[in-house]
Coordinates of C-alpha atoms and ligand atoms in Angstrom, one line a residue:
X1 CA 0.0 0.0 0.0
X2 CA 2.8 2.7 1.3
X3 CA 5.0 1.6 -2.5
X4 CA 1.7 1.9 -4.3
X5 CA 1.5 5.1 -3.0
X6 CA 4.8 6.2 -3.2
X7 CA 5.3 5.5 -6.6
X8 CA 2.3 7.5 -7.8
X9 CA 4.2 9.8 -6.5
X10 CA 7.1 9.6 -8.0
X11 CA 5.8 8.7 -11.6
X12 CA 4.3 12.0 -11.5
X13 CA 7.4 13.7 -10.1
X14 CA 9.5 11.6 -12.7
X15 CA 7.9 12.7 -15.7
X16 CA 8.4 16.5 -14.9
X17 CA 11.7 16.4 -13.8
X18 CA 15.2 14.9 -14.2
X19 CA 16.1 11.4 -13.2
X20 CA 18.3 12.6 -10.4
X21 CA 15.9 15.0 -8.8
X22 CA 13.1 12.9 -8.8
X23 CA 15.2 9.9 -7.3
X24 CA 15.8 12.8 -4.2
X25 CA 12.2 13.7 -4.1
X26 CA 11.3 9.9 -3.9
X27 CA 13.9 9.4 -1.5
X28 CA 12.6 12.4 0.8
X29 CA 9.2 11.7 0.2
X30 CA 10.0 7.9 0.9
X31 CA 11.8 9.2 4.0
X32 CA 9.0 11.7 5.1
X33 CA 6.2 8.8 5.0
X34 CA 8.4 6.6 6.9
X35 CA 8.6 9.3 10.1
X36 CA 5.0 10.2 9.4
X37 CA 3.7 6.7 10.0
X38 CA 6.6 6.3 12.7
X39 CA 8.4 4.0 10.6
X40 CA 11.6 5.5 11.3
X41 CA 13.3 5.9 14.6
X42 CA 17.1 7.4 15.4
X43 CA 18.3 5.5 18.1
X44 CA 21.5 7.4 19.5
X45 CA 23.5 4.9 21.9
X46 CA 25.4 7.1 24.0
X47 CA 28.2 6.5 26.4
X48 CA 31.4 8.0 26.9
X49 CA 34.0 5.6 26.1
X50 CA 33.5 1.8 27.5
X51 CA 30.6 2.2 28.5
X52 CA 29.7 -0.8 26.2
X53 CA 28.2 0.8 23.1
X54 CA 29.8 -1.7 20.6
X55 CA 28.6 -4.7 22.8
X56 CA 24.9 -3.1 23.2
X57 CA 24.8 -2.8 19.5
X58 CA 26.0 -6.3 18.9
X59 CA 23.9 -7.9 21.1
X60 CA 20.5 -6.0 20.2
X61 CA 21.1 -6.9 16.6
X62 CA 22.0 -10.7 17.7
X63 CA 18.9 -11.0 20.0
X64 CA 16.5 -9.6 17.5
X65 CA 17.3 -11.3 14.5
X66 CA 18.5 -14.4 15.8
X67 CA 17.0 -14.9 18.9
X68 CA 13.9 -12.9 19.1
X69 CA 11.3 -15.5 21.1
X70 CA 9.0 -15.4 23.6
X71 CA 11.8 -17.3 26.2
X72 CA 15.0 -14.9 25.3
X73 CA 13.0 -11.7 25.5
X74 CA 9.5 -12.1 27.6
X75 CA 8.9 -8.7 28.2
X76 CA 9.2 -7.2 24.6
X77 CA 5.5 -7.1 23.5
X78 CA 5.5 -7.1 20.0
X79 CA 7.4 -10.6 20.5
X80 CA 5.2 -11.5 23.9
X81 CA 2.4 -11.2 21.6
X82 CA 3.5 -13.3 18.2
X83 CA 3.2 -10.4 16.3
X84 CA 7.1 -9.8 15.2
X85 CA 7.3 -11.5 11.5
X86 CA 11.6 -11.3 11.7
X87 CA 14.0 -8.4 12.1
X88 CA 17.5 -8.4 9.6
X89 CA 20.0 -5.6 9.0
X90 CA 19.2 -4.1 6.1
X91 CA 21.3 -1.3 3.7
X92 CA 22.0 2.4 5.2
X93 CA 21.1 5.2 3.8
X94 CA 24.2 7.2 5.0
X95 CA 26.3 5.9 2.5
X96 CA 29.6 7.8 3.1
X97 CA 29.5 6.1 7.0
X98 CA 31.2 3.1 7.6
X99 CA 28.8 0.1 8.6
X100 CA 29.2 -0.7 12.2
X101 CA 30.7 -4.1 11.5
X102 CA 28.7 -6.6 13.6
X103 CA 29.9 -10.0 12.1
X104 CA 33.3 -9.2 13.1
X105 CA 32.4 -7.9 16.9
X106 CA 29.9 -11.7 17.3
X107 CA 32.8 -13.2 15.7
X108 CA 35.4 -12.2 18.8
X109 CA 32.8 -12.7 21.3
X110 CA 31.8 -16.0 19.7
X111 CA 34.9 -17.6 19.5
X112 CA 36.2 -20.7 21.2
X113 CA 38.0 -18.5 23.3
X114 CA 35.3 -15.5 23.9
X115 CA 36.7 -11.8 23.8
X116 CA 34.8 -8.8 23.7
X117 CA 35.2 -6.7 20.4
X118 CA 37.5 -4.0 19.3
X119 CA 36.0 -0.4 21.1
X120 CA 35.2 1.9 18.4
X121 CA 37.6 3.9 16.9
X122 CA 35.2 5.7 14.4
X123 CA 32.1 6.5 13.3
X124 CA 29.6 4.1 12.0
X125 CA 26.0 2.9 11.6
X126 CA 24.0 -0.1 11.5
X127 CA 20.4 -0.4 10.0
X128 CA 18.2 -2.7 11.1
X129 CA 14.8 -3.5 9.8
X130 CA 11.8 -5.4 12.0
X131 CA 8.6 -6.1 10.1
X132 CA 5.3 -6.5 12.1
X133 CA 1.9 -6.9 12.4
X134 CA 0.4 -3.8 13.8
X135 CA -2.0 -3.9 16.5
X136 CA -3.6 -0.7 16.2
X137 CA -3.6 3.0 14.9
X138 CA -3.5 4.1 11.6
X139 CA -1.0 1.4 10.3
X140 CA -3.5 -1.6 11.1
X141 CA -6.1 0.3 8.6
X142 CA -3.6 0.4 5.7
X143 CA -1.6 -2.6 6.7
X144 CA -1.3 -6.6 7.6
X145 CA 2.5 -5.9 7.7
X146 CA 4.5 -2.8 8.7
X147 CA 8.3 -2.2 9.3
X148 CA 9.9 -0.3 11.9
X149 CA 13.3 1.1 10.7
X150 CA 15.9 1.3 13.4
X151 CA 19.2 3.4 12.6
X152 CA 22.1 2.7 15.0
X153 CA 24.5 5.3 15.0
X154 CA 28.3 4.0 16.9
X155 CA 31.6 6.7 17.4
X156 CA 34.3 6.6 19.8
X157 CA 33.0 7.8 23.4
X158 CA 35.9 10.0 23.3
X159 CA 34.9 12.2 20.6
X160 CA 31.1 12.8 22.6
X161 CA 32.8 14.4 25.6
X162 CA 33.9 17.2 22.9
X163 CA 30.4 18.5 22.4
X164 CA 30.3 20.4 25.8
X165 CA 33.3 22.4 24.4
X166 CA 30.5 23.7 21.7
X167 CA 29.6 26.2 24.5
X168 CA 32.5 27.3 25.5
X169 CA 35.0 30.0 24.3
X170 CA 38.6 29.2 24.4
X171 CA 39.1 31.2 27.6
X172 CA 36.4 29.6 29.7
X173 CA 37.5 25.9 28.6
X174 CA 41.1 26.9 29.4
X175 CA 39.4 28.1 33.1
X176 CA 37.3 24.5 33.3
X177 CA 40.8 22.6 32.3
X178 CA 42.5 24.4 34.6
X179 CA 40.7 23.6 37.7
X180 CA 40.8 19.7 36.9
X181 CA 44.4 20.1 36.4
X182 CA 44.7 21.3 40.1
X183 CA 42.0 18.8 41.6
X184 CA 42.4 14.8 42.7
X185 CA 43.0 12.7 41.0
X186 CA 44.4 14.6 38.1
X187 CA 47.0 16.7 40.3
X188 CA 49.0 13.7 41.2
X189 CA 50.2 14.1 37.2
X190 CA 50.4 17.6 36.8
X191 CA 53.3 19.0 38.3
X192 CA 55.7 18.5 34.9
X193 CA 52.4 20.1 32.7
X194 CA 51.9 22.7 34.9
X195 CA 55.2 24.1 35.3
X196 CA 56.0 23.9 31.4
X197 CA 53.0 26.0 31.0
X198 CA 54.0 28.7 33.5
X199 CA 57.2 29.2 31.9
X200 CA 55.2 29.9 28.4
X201 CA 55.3 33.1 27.5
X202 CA 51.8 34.1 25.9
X203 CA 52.4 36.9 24.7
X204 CA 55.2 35.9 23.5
X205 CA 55.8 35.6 19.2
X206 CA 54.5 32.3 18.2
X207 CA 56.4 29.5 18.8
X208 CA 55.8 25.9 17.3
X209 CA 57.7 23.7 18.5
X210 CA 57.5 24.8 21.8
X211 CA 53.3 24.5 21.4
X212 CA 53.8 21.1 19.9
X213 CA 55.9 20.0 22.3
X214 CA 53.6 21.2 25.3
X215 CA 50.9 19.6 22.8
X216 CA 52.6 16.4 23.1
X217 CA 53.1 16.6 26.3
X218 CA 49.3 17.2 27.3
X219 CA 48.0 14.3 25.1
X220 CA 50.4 12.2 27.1
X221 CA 48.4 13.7 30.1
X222 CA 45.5 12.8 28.7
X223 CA 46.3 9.2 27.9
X224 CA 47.2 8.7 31.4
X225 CA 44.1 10.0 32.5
X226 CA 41.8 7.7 30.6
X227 CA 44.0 4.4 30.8
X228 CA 45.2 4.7 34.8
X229 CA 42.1 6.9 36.1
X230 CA 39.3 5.5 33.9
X231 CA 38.5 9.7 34.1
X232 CA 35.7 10.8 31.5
X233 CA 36.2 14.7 30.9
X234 CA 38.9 14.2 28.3
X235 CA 39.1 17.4 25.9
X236 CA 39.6 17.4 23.2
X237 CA 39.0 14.2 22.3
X238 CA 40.4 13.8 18.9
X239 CA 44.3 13.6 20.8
X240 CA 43.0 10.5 21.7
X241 CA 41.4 9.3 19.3
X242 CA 42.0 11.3 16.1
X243 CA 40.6 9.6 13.1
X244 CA 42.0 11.0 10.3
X245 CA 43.2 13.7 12.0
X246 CA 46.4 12.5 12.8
X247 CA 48.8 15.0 13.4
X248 CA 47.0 17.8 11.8
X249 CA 47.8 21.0 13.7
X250 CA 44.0 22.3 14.7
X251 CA 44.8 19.8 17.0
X252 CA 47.5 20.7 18.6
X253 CA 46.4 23.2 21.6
X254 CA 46.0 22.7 25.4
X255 CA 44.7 24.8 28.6
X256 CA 46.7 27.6 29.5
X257 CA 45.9 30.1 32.7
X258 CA 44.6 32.8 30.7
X259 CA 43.6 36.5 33.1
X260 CA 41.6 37.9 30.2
X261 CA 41.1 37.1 26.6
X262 CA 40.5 40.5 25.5
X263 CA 44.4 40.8 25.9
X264 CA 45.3 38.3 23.2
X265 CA 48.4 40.1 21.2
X266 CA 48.4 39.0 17.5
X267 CA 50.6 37.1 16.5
X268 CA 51.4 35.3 19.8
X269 CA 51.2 32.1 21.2
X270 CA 48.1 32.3 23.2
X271 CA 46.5 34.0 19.5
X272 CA 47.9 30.6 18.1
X273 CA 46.2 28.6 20.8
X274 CA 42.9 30.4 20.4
X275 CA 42.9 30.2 16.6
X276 CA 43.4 26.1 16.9
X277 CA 40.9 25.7 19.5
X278 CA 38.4 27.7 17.7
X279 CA 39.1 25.8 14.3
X280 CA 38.9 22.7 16.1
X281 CA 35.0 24.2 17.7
X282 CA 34.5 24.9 13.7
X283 CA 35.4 22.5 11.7
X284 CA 35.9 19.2 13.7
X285 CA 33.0 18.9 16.4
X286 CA 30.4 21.5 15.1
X287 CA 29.9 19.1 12.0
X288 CA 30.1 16.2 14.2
X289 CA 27.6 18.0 15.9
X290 CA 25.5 18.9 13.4
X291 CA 25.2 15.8 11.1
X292 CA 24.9 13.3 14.0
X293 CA 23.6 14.4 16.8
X294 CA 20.7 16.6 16.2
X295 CA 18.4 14.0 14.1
X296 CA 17.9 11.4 16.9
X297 CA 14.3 10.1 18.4
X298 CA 15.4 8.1 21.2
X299 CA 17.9 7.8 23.6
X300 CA 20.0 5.1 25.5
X301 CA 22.6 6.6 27.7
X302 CA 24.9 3.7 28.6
X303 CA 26.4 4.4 32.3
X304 CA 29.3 2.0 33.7
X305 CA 29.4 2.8 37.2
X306 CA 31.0 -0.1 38.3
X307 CA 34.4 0.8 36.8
X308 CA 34.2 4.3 38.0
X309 CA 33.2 2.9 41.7
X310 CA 36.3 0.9 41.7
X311 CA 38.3 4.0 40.8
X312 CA 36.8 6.1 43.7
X313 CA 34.8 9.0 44.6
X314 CA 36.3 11.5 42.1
X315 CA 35.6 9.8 39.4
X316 CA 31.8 8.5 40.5
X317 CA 31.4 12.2 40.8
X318 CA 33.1 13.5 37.3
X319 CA 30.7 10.9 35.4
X320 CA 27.6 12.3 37.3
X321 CA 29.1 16.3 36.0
X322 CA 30.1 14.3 32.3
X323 CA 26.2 13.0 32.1
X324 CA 24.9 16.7 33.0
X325 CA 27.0 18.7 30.6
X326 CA 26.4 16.2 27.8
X327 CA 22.1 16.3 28.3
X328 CA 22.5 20.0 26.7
X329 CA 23.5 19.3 23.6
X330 CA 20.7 16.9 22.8
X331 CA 17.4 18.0 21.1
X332 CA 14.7 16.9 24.0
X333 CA 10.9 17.6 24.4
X334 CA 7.8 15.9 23.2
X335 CA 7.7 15.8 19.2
X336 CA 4.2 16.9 17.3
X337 CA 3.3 14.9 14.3
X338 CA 4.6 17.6 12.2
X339 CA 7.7 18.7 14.0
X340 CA 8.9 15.5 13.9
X341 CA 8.8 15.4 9.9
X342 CA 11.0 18.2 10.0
X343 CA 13.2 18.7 13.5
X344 CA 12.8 15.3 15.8
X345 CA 13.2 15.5 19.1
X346 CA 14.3 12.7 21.9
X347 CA 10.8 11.8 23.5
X348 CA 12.3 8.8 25.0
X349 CA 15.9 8.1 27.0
X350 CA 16.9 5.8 29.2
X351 CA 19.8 5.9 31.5
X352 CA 21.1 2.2 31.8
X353 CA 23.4 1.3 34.5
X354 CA 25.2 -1.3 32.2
X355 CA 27.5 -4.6 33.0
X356 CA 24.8 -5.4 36.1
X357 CA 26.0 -9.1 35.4
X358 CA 29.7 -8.1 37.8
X359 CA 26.4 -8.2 40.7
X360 CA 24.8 -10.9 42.4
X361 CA 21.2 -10.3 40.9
X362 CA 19.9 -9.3 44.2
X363 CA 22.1 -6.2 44.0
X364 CA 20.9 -5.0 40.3
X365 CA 18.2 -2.7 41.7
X366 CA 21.0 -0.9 44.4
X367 CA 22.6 -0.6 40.7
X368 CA 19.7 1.1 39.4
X369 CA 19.0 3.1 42.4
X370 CA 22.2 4.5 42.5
X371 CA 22.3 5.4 38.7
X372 CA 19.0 7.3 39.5
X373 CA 20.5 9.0 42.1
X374 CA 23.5 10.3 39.9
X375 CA 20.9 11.8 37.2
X376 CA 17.8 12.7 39.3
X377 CA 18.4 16.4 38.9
X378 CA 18.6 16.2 35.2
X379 CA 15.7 13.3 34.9
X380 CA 13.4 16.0 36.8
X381 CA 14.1 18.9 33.7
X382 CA 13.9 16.5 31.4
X383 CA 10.2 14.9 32.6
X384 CA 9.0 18.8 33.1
X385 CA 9.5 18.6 29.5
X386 CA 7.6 15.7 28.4
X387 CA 10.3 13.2 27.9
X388 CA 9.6 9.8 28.9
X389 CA 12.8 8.6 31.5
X390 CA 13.2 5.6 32.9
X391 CA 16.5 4.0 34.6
X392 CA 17.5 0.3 34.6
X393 CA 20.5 -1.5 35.6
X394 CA 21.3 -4.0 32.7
X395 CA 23.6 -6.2 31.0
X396 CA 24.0 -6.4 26.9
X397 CA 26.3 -9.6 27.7
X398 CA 26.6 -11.5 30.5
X399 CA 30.7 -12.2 31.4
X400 CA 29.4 -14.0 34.4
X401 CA 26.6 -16.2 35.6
X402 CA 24.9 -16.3 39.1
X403 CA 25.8 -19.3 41.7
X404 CA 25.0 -20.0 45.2
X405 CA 28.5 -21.1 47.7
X406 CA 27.5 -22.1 51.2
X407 CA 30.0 -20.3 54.0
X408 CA 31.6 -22.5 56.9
X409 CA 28.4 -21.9 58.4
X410 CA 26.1 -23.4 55.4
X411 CA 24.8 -20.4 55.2
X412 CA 23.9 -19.6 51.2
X413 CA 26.0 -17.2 49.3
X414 CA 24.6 -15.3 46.3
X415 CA 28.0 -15.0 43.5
X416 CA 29.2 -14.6 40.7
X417 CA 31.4 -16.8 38.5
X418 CA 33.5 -16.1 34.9
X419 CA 37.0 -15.6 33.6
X420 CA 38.1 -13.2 34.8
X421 CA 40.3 -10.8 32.3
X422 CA 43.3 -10.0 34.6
X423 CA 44.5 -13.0 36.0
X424 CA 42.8 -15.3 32.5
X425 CA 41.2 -17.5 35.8
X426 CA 37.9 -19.0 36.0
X427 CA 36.3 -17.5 39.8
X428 CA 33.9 -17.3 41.8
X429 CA 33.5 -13.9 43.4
X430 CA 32.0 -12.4 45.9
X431 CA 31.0 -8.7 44.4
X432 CA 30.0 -6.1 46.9
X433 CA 26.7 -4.3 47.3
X434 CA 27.2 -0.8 45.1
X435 CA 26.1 2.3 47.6
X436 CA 22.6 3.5 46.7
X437 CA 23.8 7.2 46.5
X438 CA 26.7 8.8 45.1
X439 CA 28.9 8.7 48.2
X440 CA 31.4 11.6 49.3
X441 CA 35.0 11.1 49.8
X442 CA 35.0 10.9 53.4
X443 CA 31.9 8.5 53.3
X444 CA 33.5 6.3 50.9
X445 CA 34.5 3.2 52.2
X446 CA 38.2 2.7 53.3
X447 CA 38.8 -0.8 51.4
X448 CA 37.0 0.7 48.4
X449 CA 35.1 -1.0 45.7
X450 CA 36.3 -3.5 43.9
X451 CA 34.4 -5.2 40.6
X452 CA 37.0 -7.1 38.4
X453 CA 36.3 -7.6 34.5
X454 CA 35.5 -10.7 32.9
X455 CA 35.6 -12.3 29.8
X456 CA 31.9 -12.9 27.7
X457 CA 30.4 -16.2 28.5
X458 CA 28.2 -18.0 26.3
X459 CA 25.3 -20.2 26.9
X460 CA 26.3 -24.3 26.4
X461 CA 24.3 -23.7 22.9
X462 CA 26.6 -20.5 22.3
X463 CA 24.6 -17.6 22.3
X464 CA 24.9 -14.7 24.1
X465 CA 23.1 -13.8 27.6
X466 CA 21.6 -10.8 28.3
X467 CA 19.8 -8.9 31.6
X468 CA 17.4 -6.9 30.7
X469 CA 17.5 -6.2 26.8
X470 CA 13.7 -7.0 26.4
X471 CA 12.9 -4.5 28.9
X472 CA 15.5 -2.1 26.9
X473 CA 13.8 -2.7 23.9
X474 CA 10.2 -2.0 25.0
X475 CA 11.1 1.1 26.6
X476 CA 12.6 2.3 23.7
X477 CA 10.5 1.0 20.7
X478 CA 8.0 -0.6 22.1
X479 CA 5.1 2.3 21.2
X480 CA 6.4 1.9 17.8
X481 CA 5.6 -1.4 17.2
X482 CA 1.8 -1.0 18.3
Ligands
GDP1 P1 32.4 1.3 24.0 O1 33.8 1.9 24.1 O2 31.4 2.1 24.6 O3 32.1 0.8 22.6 O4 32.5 0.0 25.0 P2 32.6 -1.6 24.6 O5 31.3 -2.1 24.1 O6 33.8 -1.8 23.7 O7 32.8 -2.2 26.0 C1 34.0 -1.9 26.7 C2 34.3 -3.0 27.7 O8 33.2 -3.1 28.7 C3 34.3 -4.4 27.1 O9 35.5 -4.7 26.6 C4 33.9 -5.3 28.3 O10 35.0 -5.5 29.1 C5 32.9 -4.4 29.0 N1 31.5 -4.7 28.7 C6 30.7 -4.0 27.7 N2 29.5 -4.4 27.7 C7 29.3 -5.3 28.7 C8 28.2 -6.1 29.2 O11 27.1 -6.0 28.8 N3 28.5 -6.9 30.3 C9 29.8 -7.0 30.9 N4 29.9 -7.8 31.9 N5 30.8 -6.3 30.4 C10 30.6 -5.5 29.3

């Protein structure tokens, strides 16, 4: 019925113009139906960088096209009840984007050994198609069948912590930088930066390799930061992971203590710092900006708290700041029918605490809980505005599976067991209860948190375990599939 219509359409747009106009027409009209109907959702998976994006991906393609039953995922309606007819990836339309590439990531984590995939190191996309039988609304009148259209959109988490540079002039970033540089637990490495920058001369006549070597010198800093301190605010975050970028000078500036930027001499270093930083705002994450991030419908934010409770306070805290500074540069509020031909909006997010499998399942809701308390402030504004929130702790793939241990006195113990990935041993472990708050420093406790990593574990059968997925996918598409 929608082709039939469609190419009345374009037959009469064909015959009054070119070939190549009317195949954009078609396209935009084909696009415009889609979104009209709600055939076509945006999903952005978000989370700065391993939070588990490229395993989410993997494993909601895996799940719903190989493993989409009433057993694997109960609480996804459309599969609860028999109405999903099959889900497969299907061509982008963004052709100049690599495809997010999903055979390769199941074929680490399916191996005889299982590892989890390569992190991303660029932008790409995945399309994925899931045909249906309507239940009601408008598509049930035109249509026995319908398909939802599902764009995926993957990049490198360091690249997202950039966008809250977009509102920020080269003066006040340099102020933000500044005061991380002097606060736990980034002043422990400092001292070297910090005193190279004070004997810079700003207003000094340019000089490069003096910049370039500061340059160097920072990204080094910054590489420390992500790899020893698991820290999030990394700016900016091309040095670490630059694409093509490589060496090109727009990215070769760093903070410096600037007293007022009306006092930039030309010609000078800190007028050479400025100029980079603001070519970087221009032509590196504005676009970024621009052709990714304003088009999306719905939201996953993935969170892992677990890695940044066994780093400690400081860095709980900086992903609960990271999370609130990244919320503004999304497009949020409840779409109209119309507006959402034109501008969408994200009607829909949810915050998932992610790798809940490192718990005994008795502690996923404290995982939750906590979450919620990290993003209440911001989940509040966002519900005054009529987007649907909801937080859940969850697991794309489980590294671990649940047992019970009795203690010497036959008590039952609720733990965990898997390989884990620093010693290459099989354990069982014993994982603490997270707190159900963001705790301060002196609160925290003295023998800290510890949740070790583990390798994927597969099911006897070798597929891929999940927590929560179906509950995932209802929040986020189930009113679609209606
Ligand atoms: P990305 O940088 O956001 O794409 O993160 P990845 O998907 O590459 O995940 C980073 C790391 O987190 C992986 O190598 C795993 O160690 C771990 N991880 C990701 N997803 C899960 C999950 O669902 N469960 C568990 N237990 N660990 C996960």
């Amino acid at each position: 019925m929608l082709d039939k219509l469609l190419n009345t359409v374009s037959s009469s747009i064909n015959s009054q113009l070119n070939s190549n106009s009317a195949k954009k027409l078609k396209h935009q009209a084909h696009q415009m139906l889609h979104r009209s109907l709600d055939q076509h959702i945006t999903l952005a998976v978000t989370g700065f960088s391993r939070s588990g994006k490229t395993a989410f991906i993997t494993a909601l393609v895996e799940q719903l096209t190989m493993r989409a039953d009433k057993e694997n995922l109960p609480f996804f309606d459309v599969i609860q009840s028999d109405r999903l007819i099959a889900a497969k990836t299907v061509p982008q339309d963004a052709l100049a984007l690599p495809t997010f590439p999903y055979k390769q990531a199941l074929t680490s984590i399916k191996d005889a050994q299982p590892n989890w995939p390569d992190s991303t190191q660029r932008i790409n996309t995945l399309r994925l198609a899931l045909k249906y039988q309507p239940n009601s609304g408008i598509r049930r009148q035109i249509t026995d069948t319908s398909t939802l259209i599902i764009d995926l959109i993957d990049y490198p988490g360091e690249w997202l912590m950039d966008l809250p540079m977009l509102s920020l002039s080269f003066e006040q970033w340099c102020k933000q930088q500044f005061e991380l540089l002097n606060q736990n637990p980034r002043a422990q490495y400092t001292n070297e930066l910090l005193a190279k920058l004070d004997a810079l001369n700003l207003d000094a006549p340019v000089n490069e390799s003096e910049l370039s070597q500061i340059a160097d010198m920072y990204k080094v800093l910054l590489q420390r930061f992500k790899k020893e301190s698991k820290l999030t605010i990394l700016q900016p975050g091309r040095m670490l992971i630059p694409g093509d970028l490589e060496g090109a000078p727009l990215l070769m500036f760093f903070p410096v203590n600037i007293n007022n930027e009306d006092e930039i001499v030309e010609g000078s270093n800190l007028a050479h710092l400025n100029k980079r930083y603001q070519a970087y705002i221009k032509e590196v994450v504005t676009p970024f900006y621009q052709n990714y991030f304003c088009r999306f419908d719905r939201q996953i934010i993935l969170v892992d708290l677990l890695t940044a409770l066994t780093q400690g306070s400081n860095v709980l805290a900086e992903q609960g700041r990271a999370i609130e500074q990244l919320l503004a540069h999304f497009n949020y509020g409840q779409s109209s029918f119309i507006k959402r031909l034109f501008s969408p909006k994200i009607d829909k997010l949810l915050f998932a605490a992610n790798k809940s499998d490192h718990l005994s399942t008795e502690h996923h809701k404290d995982l939750a809980i906590l979450l919620n308390s990290i993003v209440q402030q911001a989940q509040n504004a966002l519900k005054f505005d009529g987007v649907q929130v909801e937080t859940m702790a969850m697991s794309s793939i489980c590294a671990t599976k649940a047992v019970a241990v009795k203690d010497k006195n036959n008590k039952q113990i609720k733990c965990i067991y898997g390989k884990e990935i620093q010693s290459g041993q099989w354990m069982t472990y014993l994982p603490a209860q997270p707190p159900m708050r963001a705790l301060s420093q002196h609160e925290w406790p003295k023998e800290g948190f510890s949740f070790p990593e583990f390798y994927p574990q597969l099911t006897a059968d070798n597929n891929l375990r999940h927590v929560r997925l179906d509950h995932v996918c209802e929040f986020l598409l189930g009113d679609k599939l209606k």
